[in-house]
PDB file of C-alpha atoms and ligand atoms in Angstrom:
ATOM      1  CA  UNK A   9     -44.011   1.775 -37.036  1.00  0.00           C
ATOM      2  CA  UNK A  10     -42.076   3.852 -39.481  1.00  0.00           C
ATOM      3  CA  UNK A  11     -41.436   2.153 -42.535  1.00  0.00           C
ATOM      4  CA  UNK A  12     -38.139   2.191 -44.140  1.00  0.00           C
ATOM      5  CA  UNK A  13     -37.327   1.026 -47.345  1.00  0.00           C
ATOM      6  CA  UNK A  14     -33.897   0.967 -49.027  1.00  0.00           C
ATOM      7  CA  UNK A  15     -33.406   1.013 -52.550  1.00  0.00           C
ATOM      8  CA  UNK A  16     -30.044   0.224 -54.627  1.00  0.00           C
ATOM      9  CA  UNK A  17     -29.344   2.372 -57.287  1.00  0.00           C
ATOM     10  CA  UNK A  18     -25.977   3.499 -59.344  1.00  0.00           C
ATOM     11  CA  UNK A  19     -23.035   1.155 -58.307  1.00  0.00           C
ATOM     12  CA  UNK A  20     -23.102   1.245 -54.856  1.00  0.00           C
ATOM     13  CA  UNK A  21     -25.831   3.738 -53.463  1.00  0.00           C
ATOM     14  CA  UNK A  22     -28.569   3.515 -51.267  1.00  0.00           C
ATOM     15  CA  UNK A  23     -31.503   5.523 -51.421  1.00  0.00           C
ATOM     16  CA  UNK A  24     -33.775   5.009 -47.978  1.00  0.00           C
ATOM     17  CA  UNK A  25     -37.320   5.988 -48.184  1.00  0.00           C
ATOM     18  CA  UNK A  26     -39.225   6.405 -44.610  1.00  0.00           C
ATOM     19  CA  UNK A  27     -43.327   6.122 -44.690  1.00  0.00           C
ATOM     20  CA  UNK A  28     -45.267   6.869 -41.874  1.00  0.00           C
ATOM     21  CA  UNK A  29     -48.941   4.659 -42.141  1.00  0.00           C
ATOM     22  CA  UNK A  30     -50.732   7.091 -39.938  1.00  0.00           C
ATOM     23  CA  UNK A  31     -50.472  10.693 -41.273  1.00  0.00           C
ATOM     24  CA  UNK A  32     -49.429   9.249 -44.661  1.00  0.00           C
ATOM     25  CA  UNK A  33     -46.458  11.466 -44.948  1.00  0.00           C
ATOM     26  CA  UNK A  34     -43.255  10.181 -46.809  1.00  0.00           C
ATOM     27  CA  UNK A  35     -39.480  11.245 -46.746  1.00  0.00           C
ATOM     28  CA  UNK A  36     -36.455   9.846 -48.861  1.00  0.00           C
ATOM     29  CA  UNK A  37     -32.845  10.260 -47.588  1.00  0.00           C
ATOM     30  CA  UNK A  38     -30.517  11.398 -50.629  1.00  0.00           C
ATOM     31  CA  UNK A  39     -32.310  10.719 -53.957  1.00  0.00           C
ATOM     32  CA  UNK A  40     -29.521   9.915 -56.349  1.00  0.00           C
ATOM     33  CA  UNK A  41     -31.731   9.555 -58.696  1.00  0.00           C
ATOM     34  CA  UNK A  42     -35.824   9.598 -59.273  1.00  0.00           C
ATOM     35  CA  UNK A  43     -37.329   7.296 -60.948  1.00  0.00           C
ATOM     36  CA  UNK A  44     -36.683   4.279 -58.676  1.00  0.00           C
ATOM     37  CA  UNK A  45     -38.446   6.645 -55.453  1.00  0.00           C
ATOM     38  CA  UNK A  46     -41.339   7.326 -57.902  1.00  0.00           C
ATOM     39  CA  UNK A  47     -41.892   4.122 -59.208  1.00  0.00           C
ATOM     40  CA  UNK A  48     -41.900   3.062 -55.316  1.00  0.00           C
ATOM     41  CA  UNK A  49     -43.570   5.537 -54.366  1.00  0.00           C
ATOM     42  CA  UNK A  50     -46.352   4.991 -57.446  1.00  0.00           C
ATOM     43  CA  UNK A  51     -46.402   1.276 -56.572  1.00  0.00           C
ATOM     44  CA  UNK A  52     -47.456   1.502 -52.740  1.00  0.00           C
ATOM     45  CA  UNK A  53     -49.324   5.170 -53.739  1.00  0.00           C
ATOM     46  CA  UNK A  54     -47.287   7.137 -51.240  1.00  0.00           C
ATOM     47  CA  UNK A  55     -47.457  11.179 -51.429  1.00  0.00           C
ATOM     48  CA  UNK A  56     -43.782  12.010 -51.162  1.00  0.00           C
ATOM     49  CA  UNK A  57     -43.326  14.537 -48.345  1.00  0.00           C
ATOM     50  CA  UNK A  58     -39.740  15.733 -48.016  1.00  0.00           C
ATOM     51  CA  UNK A  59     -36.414  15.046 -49.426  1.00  0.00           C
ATOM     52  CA  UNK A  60     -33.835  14.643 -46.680  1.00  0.00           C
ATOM     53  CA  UNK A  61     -30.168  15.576 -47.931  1.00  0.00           C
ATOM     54  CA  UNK A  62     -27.077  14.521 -45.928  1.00  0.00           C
ATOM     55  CA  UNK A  63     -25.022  16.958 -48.508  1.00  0.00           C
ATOM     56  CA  UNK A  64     -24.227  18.522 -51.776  1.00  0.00           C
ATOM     57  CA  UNK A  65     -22.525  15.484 -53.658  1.00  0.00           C
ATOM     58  CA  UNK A  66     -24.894  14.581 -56.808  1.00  0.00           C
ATOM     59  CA  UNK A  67     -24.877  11.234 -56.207  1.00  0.00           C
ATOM     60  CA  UNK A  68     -26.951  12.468 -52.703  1.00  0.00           C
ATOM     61  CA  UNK A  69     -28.809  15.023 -54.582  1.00  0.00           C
ATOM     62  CA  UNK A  70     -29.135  13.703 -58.156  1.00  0.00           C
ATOM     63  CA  UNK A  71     -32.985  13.241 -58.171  1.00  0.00           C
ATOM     64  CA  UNK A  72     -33.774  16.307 -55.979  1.00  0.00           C
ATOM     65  CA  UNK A  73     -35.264  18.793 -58.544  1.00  0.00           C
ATOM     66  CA  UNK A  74     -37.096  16.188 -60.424  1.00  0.00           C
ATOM     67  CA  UNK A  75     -38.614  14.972 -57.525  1.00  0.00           C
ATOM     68  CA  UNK A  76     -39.794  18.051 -56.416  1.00  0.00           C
ATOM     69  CA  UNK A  77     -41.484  18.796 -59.735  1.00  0.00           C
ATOM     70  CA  UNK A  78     -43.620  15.886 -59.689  1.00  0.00           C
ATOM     71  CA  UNK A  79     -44.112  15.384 -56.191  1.00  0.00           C
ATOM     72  CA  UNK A  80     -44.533  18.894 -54.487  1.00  0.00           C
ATOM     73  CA  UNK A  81     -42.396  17.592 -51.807  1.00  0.00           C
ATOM     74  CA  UNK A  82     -39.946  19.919 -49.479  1.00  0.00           C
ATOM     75  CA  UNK A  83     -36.497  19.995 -49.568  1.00  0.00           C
ATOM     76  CA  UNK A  84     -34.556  20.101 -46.446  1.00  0.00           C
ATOM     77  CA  UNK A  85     -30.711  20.292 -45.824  1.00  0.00           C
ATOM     78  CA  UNK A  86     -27.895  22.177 -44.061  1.00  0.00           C
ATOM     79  CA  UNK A  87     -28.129  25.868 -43.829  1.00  0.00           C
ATOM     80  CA  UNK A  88     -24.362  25.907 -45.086  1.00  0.00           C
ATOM     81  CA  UNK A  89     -25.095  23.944 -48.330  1.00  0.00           C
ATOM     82  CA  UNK A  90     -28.305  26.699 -49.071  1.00  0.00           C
ATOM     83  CA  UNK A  91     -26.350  27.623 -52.336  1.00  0.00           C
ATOM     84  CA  UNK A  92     -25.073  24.141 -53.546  1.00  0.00           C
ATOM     85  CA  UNK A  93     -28.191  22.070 -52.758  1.00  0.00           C
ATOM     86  CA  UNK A  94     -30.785  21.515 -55.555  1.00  0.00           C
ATOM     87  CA  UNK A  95     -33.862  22.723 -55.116  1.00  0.00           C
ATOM     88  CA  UNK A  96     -33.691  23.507 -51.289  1.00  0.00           C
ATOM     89  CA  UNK A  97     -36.730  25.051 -49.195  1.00  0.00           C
ATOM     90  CA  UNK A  98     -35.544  24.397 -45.810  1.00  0.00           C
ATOM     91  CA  UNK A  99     -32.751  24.885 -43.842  1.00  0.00           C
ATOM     92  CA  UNK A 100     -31.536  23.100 -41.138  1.00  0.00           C
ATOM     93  CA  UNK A 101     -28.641  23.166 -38.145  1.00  0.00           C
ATOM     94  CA  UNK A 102     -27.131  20.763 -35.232  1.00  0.00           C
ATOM     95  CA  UNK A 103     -29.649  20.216 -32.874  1.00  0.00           C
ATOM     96  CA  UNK A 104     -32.913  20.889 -34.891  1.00  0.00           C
ATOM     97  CA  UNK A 105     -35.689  18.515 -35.075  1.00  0.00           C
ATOM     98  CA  UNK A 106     -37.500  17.474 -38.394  1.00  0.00           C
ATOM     99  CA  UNK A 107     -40.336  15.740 -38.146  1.00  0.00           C
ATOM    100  CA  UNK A 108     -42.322  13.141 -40.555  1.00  0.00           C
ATOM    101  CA  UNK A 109     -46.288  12.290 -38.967  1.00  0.00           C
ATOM    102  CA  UNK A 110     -45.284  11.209 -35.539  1.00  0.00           C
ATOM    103  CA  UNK A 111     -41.636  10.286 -35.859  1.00  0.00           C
ATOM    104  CA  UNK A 112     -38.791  13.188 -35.657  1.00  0.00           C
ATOM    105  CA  UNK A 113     -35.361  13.262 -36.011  1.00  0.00           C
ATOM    106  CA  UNK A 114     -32.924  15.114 -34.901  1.00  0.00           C
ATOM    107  CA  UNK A 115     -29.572  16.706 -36.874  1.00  0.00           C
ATOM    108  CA  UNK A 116     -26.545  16.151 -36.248  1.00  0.00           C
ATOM    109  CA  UNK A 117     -23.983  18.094 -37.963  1.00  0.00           C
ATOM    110  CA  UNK A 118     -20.910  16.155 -39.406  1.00  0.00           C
ATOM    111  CA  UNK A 119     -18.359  18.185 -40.964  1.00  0.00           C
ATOM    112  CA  UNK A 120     -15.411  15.784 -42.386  1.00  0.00           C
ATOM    113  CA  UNK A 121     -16.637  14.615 -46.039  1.00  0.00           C
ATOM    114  CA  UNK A 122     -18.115  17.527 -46.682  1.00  0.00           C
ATOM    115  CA  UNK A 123     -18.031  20.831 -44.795  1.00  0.00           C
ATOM    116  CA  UNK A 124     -21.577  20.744 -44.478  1.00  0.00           C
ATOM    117  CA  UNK A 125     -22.511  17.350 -44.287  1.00  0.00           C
ATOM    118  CA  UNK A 126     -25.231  16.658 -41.393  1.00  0.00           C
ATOM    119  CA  UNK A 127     -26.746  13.106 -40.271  1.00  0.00           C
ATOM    120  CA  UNK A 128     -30.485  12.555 -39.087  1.00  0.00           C
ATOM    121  CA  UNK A 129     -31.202  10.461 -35.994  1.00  0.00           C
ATOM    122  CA  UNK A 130     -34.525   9.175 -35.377  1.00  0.00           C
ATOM    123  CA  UNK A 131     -33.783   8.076 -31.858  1.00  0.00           C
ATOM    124  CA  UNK A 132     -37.215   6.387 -30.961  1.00  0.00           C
ATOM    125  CA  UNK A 133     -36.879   4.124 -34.272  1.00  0.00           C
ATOM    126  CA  UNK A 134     -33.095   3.822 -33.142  1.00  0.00           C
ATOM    127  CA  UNK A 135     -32.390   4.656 -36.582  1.00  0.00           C
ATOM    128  CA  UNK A 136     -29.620   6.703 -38.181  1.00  0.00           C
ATOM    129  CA  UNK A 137     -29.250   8.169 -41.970  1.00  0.00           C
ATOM    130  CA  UNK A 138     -25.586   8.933 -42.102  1.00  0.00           C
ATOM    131  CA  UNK A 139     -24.807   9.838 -45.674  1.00  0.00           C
ATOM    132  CA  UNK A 140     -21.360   9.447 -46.312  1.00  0.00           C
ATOM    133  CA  UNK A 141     -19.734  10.309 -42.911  1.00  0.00           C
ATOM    134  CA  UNK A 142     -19.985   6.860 -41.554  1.00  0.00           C
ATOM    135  CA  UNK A 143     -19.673   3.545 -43.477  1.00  0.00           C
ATOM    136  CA  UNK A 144     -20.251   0.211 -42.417  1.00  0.00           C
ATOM    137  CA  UNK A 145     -16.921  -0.366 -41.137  1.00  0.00           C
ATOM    138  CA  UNK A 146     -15.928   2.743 -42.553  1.00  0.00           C
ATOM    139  CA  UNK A 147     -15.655   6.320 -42.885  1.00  0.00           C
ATOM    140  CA  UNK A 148     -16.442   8.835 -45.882  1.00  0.00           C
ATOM    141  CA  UNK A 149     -12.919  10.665 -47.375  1.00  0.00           C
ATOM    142  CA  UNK A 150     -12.233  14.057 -46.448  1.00  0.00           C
ATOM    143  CA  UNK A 151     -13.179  16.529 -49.322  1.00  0.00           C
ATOM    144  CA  UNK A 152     -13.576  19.056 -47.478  1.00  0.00           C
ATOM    145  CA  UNK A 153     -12.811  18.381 -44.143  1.00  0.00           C
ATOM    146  CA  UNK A 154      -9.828  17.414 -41.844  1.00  0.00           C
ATOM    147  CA  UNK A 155      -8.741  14.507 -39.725  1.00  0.00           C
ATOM    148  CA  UNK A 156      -9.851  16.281 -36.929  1.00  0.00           C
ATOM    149  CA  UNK A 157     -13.117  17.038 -37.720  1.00  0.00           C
ATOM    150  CA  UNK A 158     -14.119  13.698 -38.866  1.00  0.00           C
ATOM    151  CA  UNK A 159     -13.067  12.489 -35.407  1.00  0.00           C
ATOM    152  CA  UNK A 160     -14.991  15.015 -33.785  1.00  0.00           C
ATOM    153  CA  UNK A 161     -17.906  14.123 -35.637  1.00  0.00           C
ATOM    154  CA  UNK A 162     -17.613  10.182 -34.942  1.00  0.00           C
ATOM    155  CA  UNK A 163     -17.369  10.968 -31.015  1.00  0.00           C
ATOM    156  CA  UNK A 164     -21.138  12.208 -31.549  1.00  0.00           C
ATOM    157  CA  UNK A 165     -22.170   9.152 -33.514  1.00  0.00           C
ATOM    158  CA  UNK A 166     -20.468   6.682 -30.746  1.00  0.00           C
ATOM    159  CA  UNK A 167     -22.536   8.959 -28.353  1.00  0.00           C
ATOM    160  CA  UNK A 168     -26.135   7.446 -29.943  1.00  0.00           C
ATOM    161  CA  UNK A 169     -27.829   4.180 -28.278  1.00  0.00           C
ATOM    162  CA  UNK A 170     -25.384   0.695 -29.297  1.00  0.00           C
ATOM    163  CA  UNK A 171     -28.309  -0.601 -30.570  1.00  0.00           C
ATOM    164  CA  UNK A 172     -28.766   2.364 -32.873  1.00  0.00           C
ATOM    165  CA  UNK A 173     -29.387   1.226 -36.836  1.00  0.00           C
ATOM    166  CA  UNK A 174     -26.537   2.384 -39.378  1.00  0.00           C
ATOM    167  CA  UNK A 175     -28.088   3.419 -42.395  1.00  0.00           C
ATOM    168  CA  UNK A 176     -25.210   4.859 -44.583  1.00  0.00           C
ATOM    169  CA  UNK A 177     -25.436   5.962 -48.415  1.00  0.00           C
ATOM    170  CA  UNK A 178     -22.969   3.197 -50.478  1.00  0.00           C
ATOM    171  CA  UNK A 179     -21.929  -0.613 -50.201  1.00  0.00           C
ATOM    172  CA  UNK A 180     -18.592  -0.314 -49.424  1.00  0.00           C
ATOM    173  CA  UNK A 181     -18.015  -2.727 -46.612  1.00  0.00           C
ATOM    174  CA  UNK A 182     -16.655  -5.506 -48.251  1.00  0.00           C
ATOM    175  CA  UNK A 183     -13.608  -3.326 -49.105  1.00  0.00           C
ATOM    176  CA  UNK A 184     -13.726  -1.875 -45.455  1.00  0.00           C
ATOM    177  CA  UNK A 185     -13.714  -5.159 -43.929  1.00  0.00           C
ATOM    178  CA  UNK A 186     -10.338  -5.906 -46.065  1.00  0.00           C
ATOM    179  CA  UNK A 187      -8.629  -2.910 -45.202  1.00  0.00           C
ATOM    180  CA  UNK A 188     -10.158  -3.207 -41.120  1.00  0.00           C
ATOM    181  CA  UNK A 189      -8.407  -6.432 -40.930  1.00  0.00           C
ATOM    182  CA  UNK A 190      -4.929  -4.440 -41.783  1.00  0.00           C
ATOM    183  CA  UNK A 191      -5.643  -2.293 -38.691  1.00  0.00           C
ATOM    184  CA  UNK A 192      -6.555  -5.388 -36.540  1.00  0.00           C
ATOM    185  CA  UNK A 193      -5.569  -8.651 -37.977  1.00  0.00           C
ATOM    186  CA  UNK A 194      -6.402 -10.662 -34.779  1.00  0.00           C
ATOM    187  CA  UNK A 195      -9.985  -8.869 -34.232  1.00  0.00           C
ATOM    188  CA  UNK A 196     -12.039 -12.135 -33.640  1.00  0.00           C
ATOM    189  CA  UNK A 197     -15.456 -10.312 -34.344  1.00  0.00           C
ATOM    190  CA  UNK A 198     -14.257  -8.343 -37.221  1.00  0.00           C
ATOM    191  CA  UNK A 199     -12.777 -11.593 -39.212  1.00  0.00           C
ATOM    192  CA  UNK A 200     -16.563 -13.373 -37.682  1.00  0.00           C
ATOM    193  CA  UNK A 201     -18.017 -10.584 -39.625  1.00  0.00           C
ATOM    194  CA  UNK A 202     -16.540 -10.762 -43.000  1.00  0.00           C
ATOM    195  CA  UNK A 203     -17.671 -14.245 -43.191  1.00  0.00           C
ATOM    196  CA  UNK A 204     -21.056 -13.141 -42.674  1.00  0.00           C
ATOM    197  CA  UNK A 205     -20.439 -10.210 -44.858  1.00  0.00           C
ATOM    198  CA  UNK A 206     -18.850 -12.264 -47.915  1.00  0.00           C
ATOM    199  CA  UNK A 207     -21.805 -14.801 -47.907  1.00  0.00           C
ATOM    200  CA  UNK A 208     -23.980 -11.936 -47.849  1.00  0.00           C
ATOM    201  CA  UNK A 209     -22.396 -10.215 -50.973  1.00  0.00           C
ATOM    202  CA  UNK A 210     -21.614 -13.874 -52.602  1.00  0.00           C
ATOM    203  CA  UNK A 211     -25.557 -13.360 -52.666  1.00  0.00           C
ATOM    204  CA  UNK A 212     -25.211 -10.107 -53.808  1.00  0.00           C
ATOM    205  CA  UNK A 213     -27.509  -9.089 -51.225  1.00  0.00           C
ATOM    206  CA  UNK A 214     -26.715  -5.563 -48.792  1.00  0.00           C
ATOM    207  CA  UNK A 215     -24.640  -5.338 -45.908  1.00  0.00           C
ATOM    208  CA  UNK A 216     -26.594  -2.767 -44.231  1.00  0.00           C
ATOM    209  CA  UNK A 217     -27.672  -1.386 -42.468  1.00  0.00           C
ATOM    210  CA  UNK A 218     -25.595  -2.020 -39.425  1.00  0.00           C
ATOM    211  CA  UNK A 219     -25.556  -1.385 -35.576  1.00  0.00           C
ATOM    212  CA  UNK A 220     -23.356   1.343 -33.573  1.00  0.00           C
ATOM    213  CA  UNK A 221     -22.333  -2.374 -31.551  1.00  0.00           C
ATOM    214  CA  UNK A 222     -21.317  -3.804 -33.910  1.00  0.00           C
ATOM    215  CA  UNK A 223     -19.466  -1.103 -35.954  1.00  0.00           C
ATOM    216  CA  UNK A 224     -17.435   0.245 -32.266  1.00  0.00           C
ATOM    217  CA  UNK A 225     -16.613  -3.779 -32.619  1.00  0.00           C
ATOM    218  CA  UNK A 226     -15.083  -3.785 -36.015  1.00  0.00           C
ATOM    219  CA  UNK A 227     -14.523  -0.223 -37.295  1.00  0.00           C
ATOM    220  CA  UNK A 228     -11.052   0.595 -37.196  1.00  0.00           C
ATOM    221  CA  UNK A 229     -12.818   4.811 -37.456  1.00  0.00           C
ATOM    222  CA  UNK A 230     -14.230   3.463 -34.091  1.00  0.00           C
ATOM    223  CA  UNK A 231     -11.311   1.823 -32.738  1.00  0.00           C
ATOM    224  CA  UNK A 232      -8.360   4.458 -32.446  1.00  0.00           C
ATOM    225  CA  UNK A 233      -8.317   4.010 -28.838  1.00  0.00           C
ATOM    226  CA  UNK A 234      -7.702   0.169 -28.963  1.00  0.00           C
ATOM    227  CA  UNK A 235      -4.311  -0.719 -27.679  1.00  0.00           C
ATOM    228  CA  UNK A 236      -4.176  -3.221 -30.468  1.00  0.00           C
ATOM    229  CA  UNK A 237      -4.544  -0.326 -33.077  1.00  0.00           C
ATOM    230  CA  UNK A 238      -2.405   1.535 -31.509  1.00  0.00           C
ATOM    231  CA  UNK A 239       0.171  -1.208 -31.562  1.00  0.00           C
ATOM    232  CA  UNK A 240      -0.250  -2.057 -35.188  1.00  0.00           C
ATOM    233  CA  UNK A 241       0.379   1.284 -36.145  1.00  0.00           C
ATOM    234  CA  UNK A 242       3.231   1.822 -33.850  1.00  0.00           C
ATOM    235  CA  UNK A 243       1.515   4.674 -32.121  1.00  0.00           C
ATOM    236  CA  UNK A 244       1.169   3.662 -28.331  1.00  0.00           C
ATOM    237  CA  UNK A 245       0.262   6.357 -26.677  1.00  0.00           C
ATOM    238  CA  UNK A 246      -0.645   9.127 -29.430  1.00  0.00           C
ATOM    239  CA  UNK A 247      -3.888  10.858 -29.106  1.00  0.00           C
ATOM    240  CA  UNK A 248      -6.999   8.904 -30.144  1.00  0.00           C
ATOM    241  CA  UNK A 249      -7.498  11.487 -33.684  1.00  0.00           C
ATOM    242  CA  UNK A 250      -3.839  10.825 -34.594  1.00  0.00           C
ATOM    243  CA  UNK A 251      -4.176   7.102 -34.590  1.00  0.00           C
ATOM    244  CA  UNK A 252      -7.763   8.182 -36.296  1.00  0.00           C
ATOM    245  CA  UNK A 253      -5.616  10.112 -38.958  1.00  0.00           C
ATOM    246  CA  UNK A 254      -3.448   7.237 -39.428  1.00  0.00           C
ATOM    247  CA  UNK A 255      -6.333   5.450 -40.406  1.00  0.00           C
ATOM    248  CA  UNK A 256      -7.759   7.872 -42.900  1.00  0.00           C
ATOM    249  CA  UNK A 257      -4.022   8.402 -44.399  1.00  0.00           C
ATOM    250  CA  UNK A 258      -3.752   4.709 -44.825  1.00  0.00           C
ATOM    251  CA  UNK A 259      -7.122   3.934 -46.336  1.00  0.00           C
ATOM    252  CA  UNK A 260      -6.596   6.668 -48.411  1.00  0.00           C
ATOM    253  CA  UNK A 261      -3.872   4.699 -50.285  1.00  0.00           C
ATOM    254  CA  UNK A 262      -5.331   1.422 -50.049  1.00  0.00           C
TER     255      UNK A 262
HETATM  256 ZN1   ZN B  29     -20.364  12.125 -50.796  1.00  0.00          ZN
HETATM  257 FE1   FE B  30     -21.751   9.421 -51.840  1.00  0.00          FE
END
């Protein structure tokens, strides 16, 4: 099995590192930082493989070069961040495959956040490394992207398996879950959830990842063609990405 570990750094980030047992090889999905993958990396004496980047932001990028110093390891992200991504070797593209040992993932380009912000989806593990386009019960702001886009890039993510894992990049879905209950006040599995999801951070302990299921059940990014959304907002009838844009508007200012 491919080992995933996820490690907390700055406020809210999460830094994932994948191990595969058989060939050895290692990955890490947006260092932030270094030192935390290196002491992990030190303490189970992993050889660091590849750096995964979702996109250019430092807090995704932060430990890149450093990394890469000590550890020899490859850097891979989007062809269209070649020139603002630390230390990159390797471009990829929607649709290309990256493998680690035995497990491989494919890319799935996201523009919204960031224009070039890609995902990687290891389909056999049913796991998904979604940066900052996706959120537990969220969705990343638009930087550098439109409304439009960002839908467009969650109709590909509510493609993938339900049972697909959400790994995204921050802790942010306690204040998702607050402003997802604006959007649907009478959701009965979203207000189950943020019981769950308030003992859990009482405890100070991490929210995700998640599941497609359960975020098409409580995501109000996911949810633009409920009638009930589309009543709240007063939008019967509009096109799923205007009630989407709605959404993003009103999170915006929330
Ligand atoms: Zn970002
Ligand atoms: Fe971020």
């Amino acid at each position: 099995m491919l080992t995933i570990l996820q490690l907390p750094v700055l406020n809210d980030n999460y830094i994932y590192l994948l191990h595969d047992p058989d060939s050895g090889e290692s990955a890490v999905v947006d260092p932030a930082v270094a030192q935390p993958v290196l002491a992990v990396l030190e303490q189970n004496n992993w050889q660091l493989t590849m750096i995964l980047n979702t996109h250019h932001h430092s807090d995704h990028v932060g430990g890149n070069l450093e990394l890469k110093q000590k550890t020899g390891c490859t850097v891979i992200a989007a062809q269209v961040d070649q020139n603002r991504i630390p230390g990159i070797d390797s471009f990829v593209a929607d649709g290309d495959l990256i493998t680690l040992g035995k497990y491989s993932a494919k890319v799935i380009s996201t523009p919204g956040h960031t224009s070039g912000h890609v995902v990687y989806h290891f389909a056999n593990e049913n796991a998904l490394f979604c940066g900052d386009t996706l959120f537990v019960m969220g969705c990343g702001r638009l930087f550098e992207g439109t409304a439009e886009q960002m839908w467009q890039s969650f109709q590909k993510l509510k493609a993938l398996p339900l049972s697909t894992r959400i790994y995204c990049a921050h802790e942010y879905t306690q204040i998702n879950g607050r402003f997802a209950l604006t959007i649907e006040p009478d959701n009965q599995q979203l207000k189950q959830r943020m019981v769950l999801i308030n003992q859990l951070r009482d405890k100070h302990l991490p929210t995700v990842p998640s599941t497609l299921q359960q975020e098409l059940a409580t995501n109000p990014f996911f949810r633009e063609d409920s009638l009930d959304v589309q009543e709240n907002l007063k939008m019967k009838g509009s096109q799923p990405v205007a009630v989407f844009a709605e959404i993003r508007r009103l999170k915006d200012s929330f």
